[in-house]
Coordinates of C-alpha atoms in Angstrom, one line a residue:
M20 CA 14.6 -116.2 -134.2
P21 CA 14.2 -118.5 -137.6
I22 CA 17.6 -117.6 -139.2
L23 CA 19.3 -119.3 -135.8
A24 CA 17.0 -122.5 -136.6
S25 CA 18.2 -123.5 -140.3
L26 CA 21.6 -122.9 -138.5
A27 CA 21.1 -125.2 -136.3
T28 CA 20.3 -128.2 -138.8
L29 CA 23.0 -127.2 -141.4
P30 CA 25.5 -129.8 -139.4
S31 CA 23.0 -132.1 -140.4
F32 CA 23.4 -130.7 -143.9
L33 CA 26.8 -131.0 -144.3
A34 CA 26.6 -134.9 -142.8
Y35 CA 24.6 -136.0 -145.5
F36 CA 25.3 -133.9 -148.7
V37 CA 29.2 -134.8 -148.4
G38 CA 28.0 -138.4 -147.2
A39 CA 26.5 -137.8 -151.7
L40 CA 28.6 -137.1 -152.8
G41 CA 31.0 -139.6 -151.4
L42 CA 28.0 -141.8 -152.9
V43 CA 27.8 -140.5 -156.4
A44 CA 32.0 -140.7 -156.0
V45 CA 32.3 -144.0 -155.6
F46 CA 29.4 -144.7 -158.4
I47 CA 31.6 -143.1 -160.8
F48 CA 34.6 -145.3 -159.5
V49 CA 33.2 -148.5 -159.6
Y50 CA 31.2 -147.4 -162.8
E51 CA 34.2 -146.4 -164.9
K52 CA 36.3 -149.7 -163.3
F53 CA 32.8 -152.4 -164.6
T54 CA 32.3 -150.6 -167.9
P55 CA 34.5 -151.3 -170.3
Y56 CA 34.8 -147.6 -171.6
R57 CA 37.3 -145.7 -170.6
E58 CA 34.5 -142.5 -169.7
F59 CA 36.9 -139.9 -168.7
Q60 CA 39.1 -140.1 -171.3
L61 CA 36.5 -139.9 -173.7
I62 CA 35.6 -136.7 -172.9
S63 CA 39.1 -136.3 -172.1
E64 CA 39.5 -136.2 -175.6
G65 CA 36.4 -135.2 -176.2
N66 CA 33.6 -137.3 -176.7
V67 CA 30.7 -135.5 -175.6
A68 CA 28.4 -139.1 -176.4
A69 CA 30.7 -140.6 -173.2
A70 CA 30.7 -137.2 -171.3
I71 CA 26.8 -137.8 -171.6
S72 CA 26.0 -141.4 -171.8
L73 CA 28.4 -140.6 -168.1
G74 CA 26.2 -137.3 -166.9
G75 CA 23.2 -139.8 -167.3
A76 CA 24.5 -142.6 -165.6
V77 CA 25.0 -139.7 -162.6
L78 CA 22.0 -138.7 -163.3
G79 CA 20.1 -142.0 -163.0
F80 CA 21.9 -142.9 -159.8
A81 CA 21.1 -139.7 -158.5
M82 CA 17.5 -139.6 -158.8
P83 CA 16.2 -142.3 -156.4

């Protein structure tokens, strides 16, 4: 019985999870668009500082 009760909330969880992923994707797009540096290009070139910067920005957005 407890498993069935947990599965009943699965659609709501998936809706919130997909919504959260969508908001993070929009944040990354806006962040990449309005910062003076192309983070993904720098990361692909091996720039660890750019990866940490982007990761920190995403973490700062997601924590609240």
